[in-house]
């Protein structure tokens, strides 16, 4: 049996019929298709979406990069079991996807990208917006998407769609391989008709695997832990995506091993769980980092050991430290010369828990961890209530959001000084309550990503935490939120520039050069004049959202309550003092400093850099 459809119609029908299943729960793989139309997709995928209607609902975005962020926000919130497809025109619409694709792939979040591509038939090339590479007409700007995609293909003939679509969905639904998948669609091929086998378009259910670890390696891991005196568990995003938070809690309660969390893993345990020691690494707590420094065996679960997590390979300081890595991706499981348990986090934790039955960590170690965690908790309380004036410190704003938000609500952030402050200070009460994109830390993810989070979890309040820099880079999806009737609470923290990079610059001896939003001063020739008169609150209001301006923490808290009570997207604008950092945890981050310089500050920073550099290890 065959059915005659265009390539675009067949693809849309195929996408509408893909499902995932895990633990007996089945859902559509594609909740819909985000898109912006141009000549490269309007008559192909656009026409097919028109015919498909609610079988694959179309959502109009404002910017192609932003729509990938929205898809990522959605897919992460749905633990990677469901996502969006993203359709673009040819040329600039397609290359706008590159940043979003990199973000998806680095964070291991599934997103399907469908950029239009140049004529496969080449009847009238160069097409408007075609690169026209003189070395060969088979190259187009879509080749930029190859290194940032986990599967990339170009559909030059209709029948190629069958193996390409199946391969693409396999990658999207493979927890170890997932990321951005790109199917580039030449716009003449999109509208070509073909007789498709109906089996290709029939409902297909992709079972999300929970691979189990090798029993022999579980025994070896268990022996390592049984012999440890100061074990530490580091929970990464894999714990949450796998739905392993309950298994983790049982493991931690049975063994007493303290649990630290990466950015993506924050929320693996509630902040006040007796075994929780909070964030680890460059933006960690003093508790987790003190335990890391002394740890003899570190059990990493679902973490890819980024530089922030390891404080650039300096925080695990015991020369004899050994790692056990429970990870569904082999490449991560073998890092830090770890004992590799290549397995699903939930399956692996229960296997390891069973092998450790009857064992628990030394009581003195468990008590020490609890004491350190309590000490950090008091530091957080202090940071929430600094009473800084005349402008509040950022930590007070985060404290107010934490207080006003409900336990199941979600905080979303990505770049600037807030992700680090949130990692240290946010009191997470629900596994899905903390959503900081720190794989790519991409300015502009905040609002677009929050839109995806809210689409995935309409029953939760979603707080998008946006710095003025991130806002200026990408705020336009507020219009999409208004259009779709999706309610967000946006907290816009105005500190007149890149406070995070300013502080980094200062610490490296470069005196905040080029990081504030200030006029060029004709006298100095530098960007150190008066503050720019930008009014981002007025800007947000012009996009159709409700705006509340708050001065100080009390007004901010009241405005936030009003925003929570509102039915439509509301932005609360607050100015903060960029000079007050979050409490320090003493961990390092490797940012190389100039080896020779005329600037005193740089030379001093270089001395300190070389000192820190000596604390870096290789873990061989
Ligand atoms: C797309 C992108 N460009 C550049 C950077 C580098 N960067 C990281 S934070 C930052 C400044 C962010 O400014 P803002 O949103 O105002 O937050 P603040 O630092 O003031 O807290 C920059 C430029 C980035 N992360 N993403
Ligand atoms: Mg700023």
Coordinates of C-alpha atoms and ligand atoms in Angstrom, one line a residue:
X1 CA 0.0 0.0 0.0
X2 CA 1.3 3.4 -0.8
X3 CA 0.0 7.0 -0.5
X4 CA 0.9 9.9 -2.7
X5 CA 2.0 12.9 -0.8
X6 CA 4.7 15.6 -1.1
X7 CA 7.9 15.1 0.8
X8 CA 6.8 17.9 3.3
X9 CA 3.4 16.3 3.7
X10 CA 4.9 12.9 4.3
X11 CA 7.4 14.3 6.8
X12 CA 4.8 16.1 8.8
X13 CA 2.5 13.1 8.8
X14 CA 5.5 10.9 9.9
X15 CA 6.4 13.3 12.8
X16 CA 2.8 13.4 14.0
X17 CA 2.9 9.6 14.3
X18 CA 6.1 9.2 16.4
X19 CA 5.6 8.4 20.0
X20 CA 8.0 7.6 22.9
X21 CA 7.4 5.2 25.7
X22 CA 9.2 4.8 29.0
X23 CA 7.9 2.9 32.1
X24 CA 4.7 2.2 30.3
X25 CA 3.9 5.9 29.7
X26 CA 3.5 6.9 26.1
X27 CA 3.5 10.4 24.6
X28 CA 3.9 12.1 21.3
X29 CA 7.5 12.8 20.4
X30 CA 6.6 16.0 18.7
X31 CA 4.3 18.3 20.6
X32 CA 4.1 20.6 17.5
X33 CA 6.2 22.5 15.1
X34 CA 7.7 26.0 15.7
X35 CA 8.5 28.0 12.7
X36 CA 9.2 31.1 10.7
X37 CA 8.2 30.9 7.0
X38 CA 10.1 32.2 4.0
X39 CA 10.4 31.2 0.4
X40 CA 12.5 28.1 1.5
X41 CA 9.6 26.5 3.5
X42 CA 6.3 28.3 3.0
X43 CA 5.1 26.2 0.1
X44 CA 6.6 23.0 1.3
X45 CA 6.6 22.4 5.1
X46 CA 4.3 25.4 5.5
X47 CA 1.7 24.0 3.2
X48 CA 2.0 20.6 4.9
X49 CA 1.5 22.1 8.3
X50 CA -1.6 23.9 7.0
X51 CA -3.1 20.5 5.9
X52 CA -2.0 18.8 9.1
X53 CA -3.8 21.2 11.5
X54 CA -3.7 20.0 15.0
X55 CA -2.0 16.7 14.1
X56 CA 1.2 18.8 14.3
X57 CA 0.2 22.2 15.5
X58 CA 2.2 25.2 14.2
X59 CA 3.5 27.9 16.5
X60 CA 4.9 31.1 15.1
X61 CA 8.2 32.3 16.6
X62 CA 10.1 35.6 16.1
X63 CA 13.6 34.3 15.8
X64 CA 14.9 30.9 14.7
X65 CA 17.5 30.7 17.4
X66 CA 14.9 31.5 20.0
X67 CA 12.6 28.8 18.7
X68 CA 15.2 26.2 19.3
X69 CA 15.5 27.5 22.8
X70 CA 11.8 27.1 23.2
X71 CA 12.0 23.5 21.9
X72 CA 14.9 22.8 24.3
X73 CA 13.0 24.3 27.3
X74 CA 10.0 22.1 26.5
X75 CA 12.1 18.9 25.9
X76 CA 14.1 19.4 29.1
X77 CA 11.0 19.9 31.1
X78 CA 9.6 16.8 29.6
X79 CA 12.7 14.8 30.5
X80 CA 13.6 14.5 26.8
X81 CA 10.6 12.3 26.1
X82 CA 8.9 14.9 23.9
X83 CA 10.1 17.9 21.9
X84 CA 9.3 20.2 19.0
X85 CA 10.3 20.3 15.4
X86 CA 11.6 23.7 14.1
X87 CA 11.0 24.8 10.5
X88 CA 12.9 27.6 8.8
X89 CA 13.4 29.1 5.4
X90 CA 16.6 28.8 3.5
X91 CA 19.7 31.0 4.2
X92 CA 19.6 33.3 7.2
X93 CA 16.6 31.6 8.8
X94 CA 18.6 28.4 8.7
X95 CA 21.9 29.8 10.0
X96 CA 20.0 31.4 12.9
X97 CA 19.5 27.9 14.1
X98 CA 23.2 27.2 14.7
X99 CA 23.4 28.6 18.2
X100 CA 20.2 26.9 19.3
X101 CA 21.5 23.6 17.8
X102 CA 24.8 23.9 19.7
X103 CA 22.9 24.6 22.9
X104 CA 20.6 21.5 22.4
X105 CA 23.5 19.2 21.5
X106 CA 25.8 20.4 24.3
X107 CA 23.0 20.0 26.9
X108 CA 22.0 16.6 25.3
X109 CA 18.4 17.7 24.6
X110 CA 16.5 16.4 21.6
X111 CA 15.3 19.0 19.0
X112 CA 14.5 18.4 15.3
X113 CA 15.6 21.1 12.9
X114 CA 14.1 21.4 9.5
X115 CA 15.9 24.2 7.6
X116 CA 15.0 24.8 4.0
X117 CA 17.8 24.3 1.6
X118 CA 18.8 25.4 -1.9
X119 CA 17.4 23.8 -5.1
X120 CA 18.4 20.2 -5.4
X121 CA 17.6 20.4 -9.1
X122 CA 19.6 23.6 -9.5
X123 CA 17.3 24.8 -12.2
X124 CA 17.6 28.4 -11.2
X125 CA 20.6 28.7 -8.9
X126 CA 21.9 30.8 -7.3
X127 CA 18.7 31.0 -5.4
X128 CA 18.1 34.1 -3.3
X129 CA 20.3 33.7 -0.1
X130 CA 22.4 30.8 -1.6
X131 CA 26.0 30.7 -0.5
X132 CA 27.2 29.6 -4.0
X133 CA 30.4 27.9 -3.0
X134 CA 32.5 27.8 -6.2
X135 CA 34.1 24.5 -5.0
X136 CA 30.9 22.6 -5.4
X137 CA 27.2 23.3 -5.5
X138 CA 26.4 20.6 -3.0
X139 CA 27.6 22.9 -0.2
X140 CA 25.1 25.3 1.4
X141 CA 25.0 27.3 4.6
X142 CA 23.2 24.4 6.2
X143 CA 26.5 22.6 6.3
X144 CA 27.2 24.9 9.3
X145 CA 24.8 22.8 11.2
X146 CA 26.8 19.6 10.8
X147 CA 29.2 19.9 13.8
X148 CA 26.3 21.0 16.1
X149 CA 24.0 18.2 15.1
X150 CA 24.1 14.6 16.3
X151 CA 22.5 13.5 13.0
X152 CA 22.6 15.6 9.9
X153 CA 21.2 14.8 6.5
X154 CA 20.1 16.5 3.3
X155 CA 17.1 15.1 1.5
X156 CA 17.9 15.5 -2.2
X157 CA 15.5 12.8 -3.4
X158 CA 12.1 12.0 -1.9
X159 CA 12.9 8.4 -1.0
X160 CA 15.9 9.5 1.0
X161 CA 13.4 10.8 3.6
X162 CA 12.6 7.3 4.8
X163 CA 16.0 6.2 6.1
X164 CA 16.9 9.8 7.2
X165 CA 13.7 10.4 9.2
X166 CA 14.1 7.0 10.9
X167 CA 17.8 7.6 11.7
X168 CA 17.0 11.1 13.0
X169 CA 14.3 9.9 15.3
X170 CA 16.5 7.1 16.6
X171 CA 19.1 9.6 17.6
X172 CA 16.5 12.0 19.2
X173 CA 15.2 9.2 21.3
X174 CA 18.5 7.6 22.3
X175 CA 19.4 9.0 25.8
X176 CA 23.2 8.6 25.1
X177 CA 23.2 10.2 21.6
X178 CA 20.5 12.8 21.7
X179 CA 20.9 16.4 20.8
X180 CA 20.0 18.5 17.7
X181 CA 19.0 16.5 14.6
X182 CA 19.0 18.3 11.3
X183 CA 17.1 17.3 8.1
X184 CA 17.9 19.9 5.5
X185 CA 15.1 20.2 3.0
X186 CA 15.9 21.6 -0.5
X187 CA 12.8 23.6 -1.3
X188 CA 12.1 22.0 -4.6
X189 CA 12.2 18.6 -3.0
X190 CA 9.8 19.6 -0.2
X191 CA 6.9 20.0 -2.8
X192 CA 7.7 16.9 -4.9
X193 CA 5.2 14.1 -4.8
X194 CA 6.1 10.4 -4.1
X195 CA 4.3 7.2 -3.5
X196 CA 5.1 6.5 0.2
X197 CA 4.7 3.1 1.7
X198 CA 2.0 3.5 4.4
X199 CA 4.0 1.6 6.9
X200 CA 6.5 4.5 6.9
X201 CA 3.7 6.8 8.0
X202 CA 2.0 4.5 10.5
X203 CA 2.2 5.1 14.3
X204 CA 5.6 4.1 15.6
X205 CA 6.5 3.9 19.3
X206 CA 10.2 4.4 20.3
X207 CA 10.9 2.7 23.6
X208 CA 13.3 4.8 25.7
X209 CA 15.9 2.4 27.0
X210 CA 17.1 1.9 30.6
X211 CA 20.3 0.1 30.0
X212 CA 21.6 -1.8 33.1
X213 CA 25.2 -1.8 34.3
X214 CA 27.5 -4.8 33.9
X215 CA 27.2 -6.8 37.2
X216 CA 31.0 -7.3 37.4
X217 CA 31.5 -3.5 37.3
X218 CA 28.8 -2.9 39.8
X219 CA 30.7 -5.3 42.2
X220 CA 33.9 -3.4 41.6
X221 CA 32.2 0.0 42.2
X222 CA 30.6 -1.4 45.3
X223 CA 34.0 -2.6 46.6
X224 CA 35.5 0.9 46.0
X225 CA 32.7 2.6 47.9
X226 CA 32.8 0.0 50.7
X227 CA 36.5 0.8 51.1
X228 CA 36.0 4.6 51.0
X229 CA 36.2 6.8 54.0
X230 CA 35.0 10.1 52.5
X231 CA 32.7 9.3 49.6
X232 CA 30.8 12.0 47.7
X233 CA 28.0 11.6 45.1
X234 CA 27.7 14.2 42.4
X235 CA 24.3 14.3 40.8
X236 CA 24.1 15.7 37.2
X237 CA 21.2 16.3 34.7
X238 CA 21.1 12.6 33.9
X239 CA 19.5 11.9 37.4
X240 CA 16.6 14.2 36.6
X241 CA 16.1 13.2 32.9
X242 CA 16.1 9.5 33.9
X243 CA 13.5 10.1 36.6
X244 CA 16.0 8.8 39.1
X245 CA 15.5 11.3 41.9
X246 CA 13.5 8.9 44.1
X247 CA 16.2 6.2 43.5
X248 CA 18.8 8.7 44.4
X249 CA 17.0 9.7 47.6
X250 CA 16.8 6.0 48.6
X251 CA 20.5 5.5 47.8
X252 CA 21.6 8.5 49.8
X253 CA 19.4 7.5 52.8
X254 CA 20.6 3.9 52.8
X255 CA 24.3 4.7 52.4
X256 CA 24.6 8.1 54.0
X257 CA 26.7 9.4 51.1
X258 CA 26.4 13.1 50.8
X259 CA 24.9 14.4 47.5
X260 CA 26.3 17.4 45.6
X261 CA 24.6 18.8 42.5
X262 CA 25.7 20.2 39.2
X263 CA 23.8 23.0 37.4
X264 CA 21.7 20.5 35.4
X265 CA 21.4 18.2 38.4
X266 CA 20.2 20.8 40.8
X267 CA 16.9 19.6 42.3
X268 CA 18.0 15.9 42.4
X269 CA 17.4 16.2 46.1
X270 CA 15.3 18.8 47.8
X271 CA 17.6 21.5 49.2
X272 CA 16.7 20.6 52.8
X273 CA 17.2 16.8 52.5
X274 CA 19.6 15.7 55.3
X275 CA 22.1 14.2 52.7
X276 CA 22.0 17.3 50.4
X277 CA 25.1 19.5 50.4
X278 CA 24.0 21.7 47.5
X279 CA 25.9 22.9 44.4
X280 CA 29.4 21.8 43.6
X281 CA 32.3 23.4 41.7
X282 CA 33.1 26.9 40.7
X283 CA 29.6 28.1 41.6
X284 CA 29.3 25.6 44.5
X285 CA 28.6 25.7 48.2
X286 CA 31.4 25.7 50.8
X287 CA 29.9 22.4 52.0
X288 CA 30.1 20.5 48.7
X289 CA 33.5 21.9 47.8
X290 CA 35.0 21.1 51.2
X291 CA 33.7 17.5 50.9
X292 CA 35.0 17.3 47.3
X293 CA 38.5 18.5 48.3
X294 CA 38.7 15.5 50.7
X295 CA 36.8 12.9 48.8
X296 CA 38.5 9.6 48.2
X297 CA 35.8 8.1 46.1
X298 CA 33.5 10.2 44.0
X299 CA 30.4 8.7 42.4
X300 CA 29.3 10.8 39.5
X301 CA 25.7 10.1 38.3
X302 CA 24.5 11.5 35.0
X303 CA 27.2 14.2 34.9
X304 CA 29.6 15.1 32.0
X305 CA 32.1 16.7 34.4
X306 CA 32.2 20.2 32.9
X307 CA 34.8 22.7 34.1
X308 CA 32.3 24.4 36.4
X309 CA 31.5 21.2 38.1
X310 CA 35.1 20.2 38.7
X311 CA 36.3 23.8 39.4
X312 CA 38.4 23.3 36.3
X313 CA 39.7 20.0 37.7
X314 CA 40.9 21.5 40.9
X315 CA 38.2 20.7 43.4
X316 CA 38.8 17.0 43.8
X317 CA 42.2 17.5 45.5
X318 CA 43.0 14.1 47.1
X319 CA 45.9 12.8 45.0
X320 CA 44.4 9.3 45.3
X321 CA 40.8 10.2 44.5
X322 CA 39.0 7.6 42.4
X323 CA 35.8 8.2 40.3
X324 CA 32.9 5.9 39.6
X325 CA 30.8 7.3 36.7
X326 CA 27.3 6.1 36.3
X327 CA 26.3 7.5 32.9
X328 CA 24.2 6.3 30.0
X329 CA 26.8 7.8 27.6
X330 CA 30.0 5.9 27.4
X331 CA 32.0 9.0 26.6
X332 CA 31.0 10.5 30.0
X333 CA 31.3 7.2 31.9
X334 CA 35.0 7.0 31.1
X335 CA 35.9 10.5 32.1
X336 CA 38.4 11.2 35.0
X337 CA 39.7 7.7 34.6
X338 CA 36.5 6.6 36.3
X339 CA 35.2 3.1 36.7
X340 CA 32.5 3.2 34.0
X341 CA 29.0 2.1 34.8
X342 CA 27.4 2.7 31.4
X343 CA 23.8 2.6 32.3
X344 CA 20.6 4.5 33.0
X345 CA 20.9 6.5 36.2
X346 CA 17.8 5.0 37.8
X347 CA 18.7 1.4 36.9
X348 CA 22.3 1.9 37.9
X349 CA 21.5 3.5 41.2
X350 CA 19.2 0.6 42.2
X351 CA 21.8 -2.0 41.1
X352 CA 24.6 -0.2 43.0
X353 CA 22.3 0.3 46.0
X354 CA 21.5 -3.4 46.1
X355 CA 25.2 -4.2 45.9
X356 CA 25.9 -1.9 48.8
X357 CA 23.2 -3.3 51.0
X358 CA 24.2 -3.2 54.6
X359 CA 27.0 -0.7 54.1
X360 CA 26.9 2.9 55.0
X361 CA 29.5 5.7 55.1
X362 CA 31.2 6.5 58.4
X363 CA 28.9 8.3 60.7
X364 CA 31.5 11.0 61.4
X365 CA 31.6 11.7 57.6
X366 CA 27.8 11.9 57.4
X367 CA 27.6 14.2 60.4
X368 CA 30.4 16.4 59.0
X369 CA 28.5 16.8 55.7
X370 CA 25.3 17.7 57.5
X371 CA 27.2 20.3 59.6
X372 CA 28.8 21.8 56.6
X373 CA 25.4 22.0 54.8
X374 CA 23.8 23.7 57.8
X375 CA 26.6 26.3 57.8
X376 CA 26.0 27.0 54.1
X377 CA 22.2 27.2 54.7
X378 CA 22.8 30.0 57.2
X379 CA 25.0 31.8 54.6
X380 CA 22.1 31.6 52.2
X381 CA 19.7 33.0 54.7
X382 CA 22.1 35.9 55.2
X383 CA 22.5 36.5 51.5
X384 CA 18.7 36.6 51.1
X385 CA 18.4 39.3 53.7
X386 CA 21.4 41.5 53.2
X387 CA 19.5 44.8 53.4
X388 CA 21.9 46.3 50.9
X389 CA 21.3 49.9 50.0
X390 CA 20.3 52.1 48.2
X391 CA 19.9 49.3 45.6
X392 CA 19.3 45.7 46.7
X393 CA 21.9 43.0 46.1
X394 CA 21.0 40.4 43.5
X395 CA 20.9 37.7 46.2
X396 CA 18.0 39.5 47.9
X397 CA 16.1 39.5 44.6
X398 CA 16.7 35.7 44.3
X399 CA 15.6 35.3 47.9
X400 CA 12.4 37.1 47.2
X401 CA 11.6 35.0 44.2
X402 CA 12.4 31.9 46.1
X403 CA 10.0 33.0 48.9
X404 CA 7.1 34.1 46.6
X405 CA 7.3 31.0 44.3
X406 CA 5.6 27.8 45.2
X407 CA 7.4 24.5 45.7
X408 CA 6.6 23.2 42.2
X409 CA 7.2 26.4 40.4
X410 CA 10.2 26.7 38.0
X411 CA 13.0 29.2 37.9
X412 CA 14.6 29.6 34.4
X413 CA 18.0 31.2 33.7
X414 CA 21.0 30.8 31.5
X415 CA 23.7 33.5 31.4
X416 CA 25.2 36.3 33.4
X417 CA 25.8 36.4 37.1
X418 CA 22.4 34.9 38.0
X419 CA 23.1 31.2 37.1
X420 CA 26.1 31.1 39.5
X421 CA 24.2 32.9 42.2
X422 CA 21.1 30.6 41.7
X423 CA 23.3 27.5 41.7
X424 CA 24.7 28.5 45.1
X425 CA 21.6 30.1 46.7
X426 CA 18.4 28.7 45.2
X427 CA 16.4 26.5 47.5
X428 CA 15.1 23.9 45.2
X429 CA 12.1 21.9 46.3
X430 CA 11.1 19.9 43.3
X431 CA 13.2 18.0 40.8
X432 CA 11.8 20.1 37.9
X433 CA 11.9 23.4 39.8
X434 CA 15.3 24.5 38.7
X435 CA 16.0 25.1 35.1
X436 CA 19.3 26.8 34.4
X437 CA 20.8 26.2 31.0
X438 CA 24.5 26.1 31.8
X439 CA 25.8 23.7 29.1
X440 CA 25.9 26.6 26.6
X441 CA 25.0 29.4 29.1
X442 CA 23.5 31.2 26.2
X443 CA 22.3 34.8 26.6
X444 CA 18.8 34.9 25.3
X445 CA 17.7 31.5 26.4
X446 CA 15.8 32.8 29.4
X447 CA 12.5 34.1 27.9
X448 CA 12.5 31.7 24.9
X449 CA 13.4 28.7 27.0
X450 CA 10.9 29.7 29.7
X451 CA 8.2 29.7 27.0
X452 CA 9.0 26.1 26.3
X453 CA 9.0 25.2 30.0
X454 CA 5.6 26.7 30.4
X455 CA 4.2 24.9 27.3
X456 CA 5.4 21.7 28.9
X457 CA 4.1 22.5 32.4
X458 CA 1.2 24.8 32.2
X459 CA 0.2 24.0 35.8
X460 CA 3.4 25.5 37.2
X461 CA 4.4 29.1 37.6
X462 CA 7.5 29.8 35.5
X463 CA 9.9 32.6 36.5
X464 CA 12.3 33.7 33.7
X465 CA 15.3 35.4 35.4
X466 CA 16.8 37.8 32.8
X467 CA 19.7 40.2 33.1
X468 CA 19.6 43.4 31.1
X469 CA 22.2 42.0 28.7
X470 CA 20.3 38.8 28.0
X471 CA 17.1 40.8 27.6
X472 CA 18.7 43.1 25.0
X473 CA 20.0 40.1 23.2
X474 CA 16.7 38.2 22.9
X475 CA 13.4 39.3 24.4
X476 CA 11.2 39.0 21.3
X477 CA 9.6 35.7 22.3
X478 CA 7.6 37.8 24.8
X479 CA 5.4 38.5 21.7
X480 CA 5.1 34.7 21.1
X481 CA 4.0 34.3 24.8
X482 CA 1.4 37.0 24.3
X483 CA 0.2 35.5 21.0
X484 CA -0.1 32.0 22.5
X485 CA -1.7 33.2 25.7
X486 CA 1.2 31.6 27.7
X487 CA 1.8 33.2 31.0
X488 CA 5.3 33.8 32.2
X489 CA 6.6 35.8 35.1
X490 CA 9.7 37.6 33.9
X491 CA 12.1 39.1 36.4
X492 CA 14.3 41.7 34.6
X493 CA 17.4 42.5 36.7
X494 CA 18.8 45.9 35.5
X495 CA 22.4 46.5 36.5
X496 CA 23.5 48.4 33.4
X497 CA 25.6 45.9 31.7
X498 CA 27.5 42.7 31.9
X499 CA 28.0 42.5 35.7
X500 CA 29.2 38.9 35.6
X501 CA 31.9 39.6 32.9
X502 CA 32.7 42.9 34.6
X503 CA 33.4 41.1 37.9
X504 CA 35.5 38.5 36.0
X505 CA 37.4 41.2 34.2
X506 CA 38.0 43.0 37.5
X507 CA 39.3 39.8 39.1
X508 CA 41.7 39.2 36.2
X509 CA 43.1 42.7 36.4
X510 CA 41.2 44.2 33.4
X511 CA 39.1 46.6 35.5
X512 CA 35.7 45.9 34.0
X513 CA 36.8 47.1 30.6
X514 CA 34.0 47.3 28.1
X515 CA 31.4 45.6 30.2
X516 CA 29.1 48.4 31.3
X517 CA 26.3 50.0 29.3
X518 CA 27.7 53.5 29.2
X519 CA 28.2 56.3 26.7
X520 CA 31.5 56.8 25.0
X521 CA 33.1 59.7 26.9
X522 CA 34.6 62.2 24.4
X523 CA 37.1 63.2 27.0
X524 CA 38.6 59.7 27.6
X525 CA 37.6 58.1 24.3
X526 CA 36.4 55.1 26.4
X527 CA 33.0 53.6 27.2
X528 CA 33.0 55.1 30.6
X529 CA 30.6 58.0 30.3
X530 CA 27.2 58.3 31.9
X531 CA 24.8 55.3 32.0
X532 CA 22.8 54.8 28.8
X533 CA 19.2 55.9 29.1
X534 CA 17.7 52.5 28.1
X535 CA 14.3 51.8 29.5
X536 CA 13.8 48.1 29.2
X537 CA 10.5 48.2 31.1
X538 CA 9.1 50.5 28.4
X539 CA 10.5 48.1 25.8
X540 CA 8.7 45.2 27.4
X541 CA 5.5 47.0 27.6
X542 CA 5.7 47.8 23.9
X543 CA 5.8 44.1 23.2
X544 CA 2.4 43.6 24.8
X545 CA 3.2 42.3 28.2
X546 CA 2.2 43.8 31.5
X547 CA 5.1 45.6 33.3
X548 CA 5.6 46.4 37.0
X549 CA 8.4 48.6 38.1
X550 CA 9.8 47.8 41.5
X551 CA 12.2 49.9 43.7
X552 CA 13.8 47.9 46.4
X553 CA 13.1 44.4 47.8
X554 CA 9.7 45.1 49.4
X555 CA 8.2 46.6 46.3
X556 CA 9.8 43.8 44.3
X557 CA 8.1 41.2 46.5
X558 CA 4.8 42.9 46.2
X559 CA 5.1 43.2 42.5
X560 CA 6.1 39.6 42.2
X561 CA 3.0 38.5 44.1
X562 CA 0.9 40.6 41.7
X563 CA 2.6 39.0 38.7
X564 CA 1.9 35.5 40.1
X565 CA -1.8 36.4 40.6
X566 CA -2.0 37.8 37.1
X567 CA -3.3 35.7 34.2
X568 CA -1.1 37.1 31.5
X569 CA 2.7 37.5 31.1
X570 CA 4.0 40.0 33.5
X571 CA 7.5 41.5 33.7
X572 CA 8.9 42.8 36.9
X573 CA 11.7 45.3 36.4
X574 CA 14.1 45.9 39.3
X575 CA 17.4 47.6 39.5
X576 CA 20.2 45.9 41.6
X577 CA 23.6 46.8 42.8
X578 CA 26.1 44.9 40.6
X579 CA 29.0 45.4 43.1
X580 CA 27.7 42.9 45.7
X581 CA 28.8 39.3 44.8
X582 CA 27.1 36.2 46.1
X583 CA 28.9 34.5 49.0
X584 CA 32.2 32.9 47.9
X585 CA 32.8 29.2 48.0
X586 CA 36.5 29.5 47.3
X587 CA 36.5 27.4 44.2
X588 CA 38.5 28.3 41.1
X589 CA 37.6 28.6 37.4
X590 CA 40.3 28.4 34.8
X591 CA 40.2 31.6 32.8
X592 CA 43.8 32.2 31.4
X593 CA 45.4 35.6 32.2
X594 CA 47.9 37.4 29.9
X595 CA 51.4 36.1 30.4
X596 CA 53.0 39.5 29.8
X597 CA 51.3 42.8 30.3
X598 CA 52.0 46.5 31.0
X599 CA 49.0 46.6 33.4
X600 CA 49.8 46.1 37.1
X601 CA 46.5 44.5 37.8
X602 CA 47.0 42.0 35.0
X603 CA 50.5 41.1 36.2
X604 CA 49.1 40.5 39.8
X605 CA 46.3 38.4 38.4
X606 CA 48.8 36.3 36.4
X607 CA 50.7 35.5 39.6
X608 CA 47.5 34.3 41.2
X609 CA 46.5 32.4 38.1
X610 CA 49.8 30.5 38.1
X611 CA 49.3 29.6 41.8
X612 CA 45.8 28.3 41.1
X613 CA 47.0 26.5 38.0
X614 CA 49.2 24.3 40.2
X615 CA 46.1 23.0 41.9
X616 CA 44.8 21.6 38.7
X617 CA 44.9 17.8 38.3
X618 CA 44.6 15.4 35.4
X619 CA 42.8 12.5 37.0
X620 CA 44.7 9.8 35.0
Ligands
LIG1 C1 25.2 34.7 23.4 C2 26.2 35.0 24.4 N1 27.1 35.9 24.2 C3 28.1 36.2 25.1 C4 28.1 35.5 26.3 C5 29.2 35.9 27.3 N2 28.5 36.4 28.5 C6 28.3 35.7 29.5 S1 27.4 36.5 30.7 C7 27.4 37.9 29.8 C8 26.8 39.2 30.3 C9 25.3 39.0 30.6 O1 24.8 40.2 31.0 P1 23.4 40.3 31.8 O2 22.4 39.5 31.1 O3 23.1 41.8 32.0 O4 23.7 39.6 33.2 P2 24.7 40.2 34.3 O5 26.1 39.7 34.0 O6 24.7 41.6 34.4 O7 24.3 39.5 35.6 C10 28.1 37.8 28.6 C11 28.4 38.8 27.6 C12 27.2 34.5 26.5 N3 27.1 33.8 27.5 N4 26.2 34.3 25.5
LIG2 MG1 23.4 43.0 33.6

